[in-house]
Amino acid sequence: MGDEVTVSTVAEAMYEMVKQYHGKKNLKAMDLTKAMIEKFGGDNCDKQLCKQAIRELIDSGRCTYSYVGGSYIVLPPT
Amino acid sequence: MAAKLRETPLIDELLKGPWPSFVKEIKKCAQNEKNERGSARSNDLLGVLERSYKETIGHWKHGGIVGVMGYGGGVIGRYNDLPEEFPNVAHFHTIRVNQPSGWFYTSDILRKLCDIWDKHGSGITNMHGSTGDIVFLGCATDDLEPTFADLTALGFDLGGSGSAVRTPSCCCGMARCEWACYDTMALTDDLTRTFQDELHRPAFPYKFKFKMSGCPNDCVASIARADMSIIGTWRDDIQIDQKAVADYASKLNLENDVISRCPTKCMSWDGKKLSIDNSNCVKCMHCINAMPKALAPGKDRGATILLGSKAPIIGGALLSSVIVPFLKIEPPYEDIKELAEAIWDLWAEHGKNRERVGEFIQRIGMGNFLEQIGLEPRPEMVINPRSNPYIFYDQDQE
Ligand code: SF4
Ligand code: SF4
């Protein structure tokens, strides 16, 4: 059996993705969710887990929401 | 001492006339000696406005990264593109505050809300915004968190903005209105508390509004303005007090004012007795509104759930379509919550950016949509016979 995918694992992977796309493409919550389900597989990662991971990213201040004609998850301004 | 008011000959034109004027109110704020910072903001606001009237262009940019910690909505970032000229409104954000269900306040709470806003902001409010929120206009970025802290200490929370559930709103329902077919205020409060995540953490393609009206009079214009409209109705017979009808008959021309205006012509009056063919009543409320002492909605009450309206400023308005003809509306409202979650699940995954749920339904087709969320097509969903190509019957049903 593979390692369990935790909220923190998904949050970390989401954070890396937001960093990678920073300044190139704005990502919505659903973009991150779809990418994580694809990365970890539907059996290990679902929408609920992704929701919790986004909550962790936002509440820790590592990411923030922005509004540019839609709501996106971005890095906080430096 | 409040600064000298800016010269504003163009917008002063809006002071002329027998109507309330936002210019007059902003000028009052600009002269408020008890709120020096707020008065400076209001004065600069007058200056920007005058300049926009002169040049016929706006000087505001909106959006960006602005808000309070942990929230993805509730604050709409507004920045002025002339910050050197109007430094007091360089950032002039809008804060949406979740209003109480049915907009009931005590005068004490209203004073406290205004005190918070005088302390941290411009003092300018909009009671209420079109979604229903209390709107605080003109907050500097540094004042957002202190305003939020004071609001939460008073028991208030921010409302919704961005691609999220917007602050649910309702008519005054059973608090004041005898036509209410369900407790709109209780449902609004429950949905607001249940869907805190969906309200504060935007995860949808675009906004999603709930509006609750207690009867088909639809005083919050739910059918035109809400992605999910929950409109009170009944499924038994209209209650008739024949004696009261006779009283009306002595004052009104029943035939002209009531009977002939029934859209389905399902009423008749023989001079003594009013009869209604309830199977053909479409619950338009006309007769009840015309004779409120004689008629009332039936006793078996609930709501119709409709989906998909939007009222944009520029174009493309849509009215909601019926998806559940009748539902009993009782706590803990599991049916409504499950339905909303099924819709969000589908729309969040397949909707395009800035596509409202009504537009999404138009794109994928109502038949597909209903199948995906697990609802059976019903005759009540058909607006006009033969005009809805999205419902197909199996051969053996014909
Ligand atoms: S919508 Fe109906 S129940 Fe609500 S306030 Fe209006 S008339 Fe009354
Ligand atoms: S509610 Fe409207 S449709 Fe029904 S009986 Fe009265 S007027 Fe006719």
JSON list of C-alpha atoms in Angstrom, two decimals, chain A residues 28-30 34 47 51 54-56 58-61 64-77, chain B residues 62-66 69-72 161-163 197-198 200-206 345 348-350 353-354:
[
{"chain": "A", "resi": 28, "resn": "LYS", "atom": "CA", "xyz": [-8.42, 29.00, -9.51]},
{"chain": "A", "resi": 29, "resn": "ALA", "atom": "CA", "xyz": [-9.26, 26.63, -6.65]},
{"chain": "A", "resi": 30, "resn": "MET", "atom": "CA", "xyz": [-10.65, 24.15, -9.19]},
{"chain": "A", "resi": 34, "resn": "LYS", "atom": "CA", "xyz": [-8.04, 18.98, -10.73]},
{"chain": "A", "resi": 47, "resn": "LYS", "atom": "CA", "xyz": [-12.20, 17.41, -3.71]},
{"chain": "A", "resi": 51, "resn": "LYS", "atom": "CA", "xyz": [-10.53, 21.97, -0.01]},
{"chain": "A", "resi": 54, "resn": "ILE", "atom": "CA", "xyz": [-6.46, 25.18, 0.22]},
{"chain": "A", "resi": 55, "resn": "ARG", "atom": "CA", "xyz": [-7.72, 26.17, 3.66]},
{"chain": "A", "resi": 56, "resn": "GLU", "atom": "CA", "xyz": [-4.30, 25.29, 5.11]},
{"chain": "A", "resi": 58, "resn": "ILE", "atom": "CA", "xyz": [-4.68, 30.39, 2.95]},
{"chain": "A", "resi": 59, "resn": "ASP", "atom": "CA", "xyz": [-4.93, 30.26, 6.76]},
{"chain": "A", "resi": 60, "resn": "SER", "atom": "CA", "xyz": [-1.15, 29.89, 7.08]},
{"chain": "A", "resi": 61, "resn": "GLY", "atom": "CA", "xyz": [-0.68, 32.97, 4.88]},
{"chain": "A", "resi": 64, "resn": "THR", "atom": "CA", "xyz": [-3.85, 34.41, -0.61]},
{"chain": "A", "resi": 65, "resn": "TYR", "atom": "CA", "xyz": [-6.87, 35.11, -2.76]},
{"chain": "A", "resi": 66, "resn": "SER", "atom": "CA", "xyz": [-6.81, 37.70, -5.51]},
{"chain": "A", "resi": 67, "resn": "TYR", "atom": "CA", "xyz": [-9.55, 39.03, -7.72]},
{"chain": "A", "resi": 68, "resn": "VAL", "atom": "CA", "xyz": [-8.79, 39.66, -11.39]},
{"chain": "A", "resi": 69, "resn": "GLY", "atom": "CA", "xyz": [-12.13, 39.21, -13.13]},
{"chain": "A", "resi": 70, "resn": "GLY", "atom": "CA", "xyz": [-12.50, 36.02, -11.05]},
{"chain": "A", "resi": 71, "resn": "SER", "atom": "CA", "xyz": [-11.11, 34.71, -7.76]},
{"chain": "A", "resi": 72, "resn": "TYR", "atom": "CA", "xyz": [-7.67, 33.12, -7.89]},
{"chain": "A", "resi": 73, "resn": "ILE", "atom": "CA", "xyz": [-5.18, 31.65, -5.43]},
{"chain": "A", "resi": 74, "resn": "VAL", "atom": "CA", "xyz": [-1.85, 33.43, -5.62]},
{"chain": "A", "resi": 75, "resn": "LEU", "atom": "CA", "xyz": [1.33, 34.11, -3.66]},
{"chain": "A", "resi": 76, "resn": "PRO", "atom": "CA", "xyz": [0.95, 36.98, -1.19]},
{"chain": "A", "resi": 77, "resn": "PRO", "atom": "CA", "xyz": [2.55, 40.27, -2.25]},
{"chain": "B", "resi": 62, "resn": "HIS", "atom": "CA", "xyz": [-10.96, 47.40, -8.96]},
{"chain": "B", "resi": 63, "resn": "GLY", "atom": "CA", "xyz": [-9.80, 43.99, -7.76]},
{"chain": "B", "resi": 64, "resn": "GLY", "atom": "CA", "xyz": [-6.29, 42.87, -6.87]},
{"chain": "B", "resi": 65, "resn": "ILE", "atom": "CA", "xyz": [-5.00, 41.30, -3.70]},
{"chain": "B", "resi": 66, "resn": "VAL", "atom": "CA", "xyz": [-6.87, 42.92, -0.88]},
{"chain": "B", "resi": 69, "resn": "MET", "atom": "CA", "xyz": [-6.73, 37.18, 6.59]},
{"chain": "B", "resi": 70, "resn": "GLY", "atom": "CA", "xyz": [-8.32, 33.87, 5.62]},
{"chain": "B", "resi": 71, "resn": "TYR", "atom": "CA", "xyz": [-11.12, 35.40, 3.57]},
{"chain": "B", "resi": 72, "resn": "GLY", "atom": "CA", "xyz": [-11.33, 35.38, -0.22]},
{"chain": "B", "resi": 161, "resn": "SER", "atom": "CA", "xyz": [-17.76, 38.69, -3.25]},
{"chain": "B", "resi": 162, "resn": "GLY", "atom": "CA", "xyz": [-15.82, 37.16, -6.12]},
{"chain": "B", "resi": 163, "resn": "SER", "atom": "CA", "xyz": [-16.38, 33.64, -7.45]},
{"chain": "B", "resi": 197, "resn": "ASP", "atom": "CA", "xyz": [-16.71, 28.03, 3.40]},
{"chain": "B", "resi": 198, "resn": "GLU", "atom": "CA", "xyz": [-18.46, 28.54, 0.07]},
{"chain": "B", "resi": 200, "resn": "HIS", "atom": "CA", "xyz": [-15.63, 33.11, 2.21]},
{"chain": "B", "resi": 201, "resn": "ARG", "atom": "CA", "xyz": [-13.39, 30.81, 0.17]},
{"chain": "B", "resi": 202, "resn": "PRO", "atom": "CA", "xyz": [-14.13, 31.34, -3.53]},
{"chain": "B", "resi": 203, "resn": "ALA", "atom": "CA", "xyz": [-14.02, 28.06, -5.44]},
{"chain": "B", "resi": 204, "resn": "PHE", "atom": "CA", "xyz": [-16.63, 28.49, -8.17]},
{"chain": "B", "resi": 205, "resn": "PRO", "atom": "CA", "xyz": [-16.45, 29.66, -11.79]},
{"chain": "B", "resi": 206, "resn": "TYR", "atom": "CA", "xyz": [-18.38, 32.79, -10.79]},
{"chain": "B", "resi": 345, "resn": "ASP", "atom": "CA", "xyz": [-20.08, 20.04, -7.80]},
{"chain": "B", "resi": 348, "resn": "ALA", "atom": "CA", "xyz": [-17.43, 24.10, -10.39]},
{"chain": "B", "resi": 349, "resn": "GLU", "atom": "CA", "xyz": [-15.86, 21.29, -12.36]},
{"chain": "B", "resi": 350, "resn": "HIS", "atom": "CA", "xyz": [-17.22, 22.04, -15.81]},
{"chain": "B", "resi": 353, "resn": "ASN", "atom": "CA", "xyz": [-14.54, 31.23, -15.84]},
{"chain": "B", "resi": 354, "resn": "ARG", "atom": "CA", "xyz": [-17.23, 33.89, -15.22]}
]
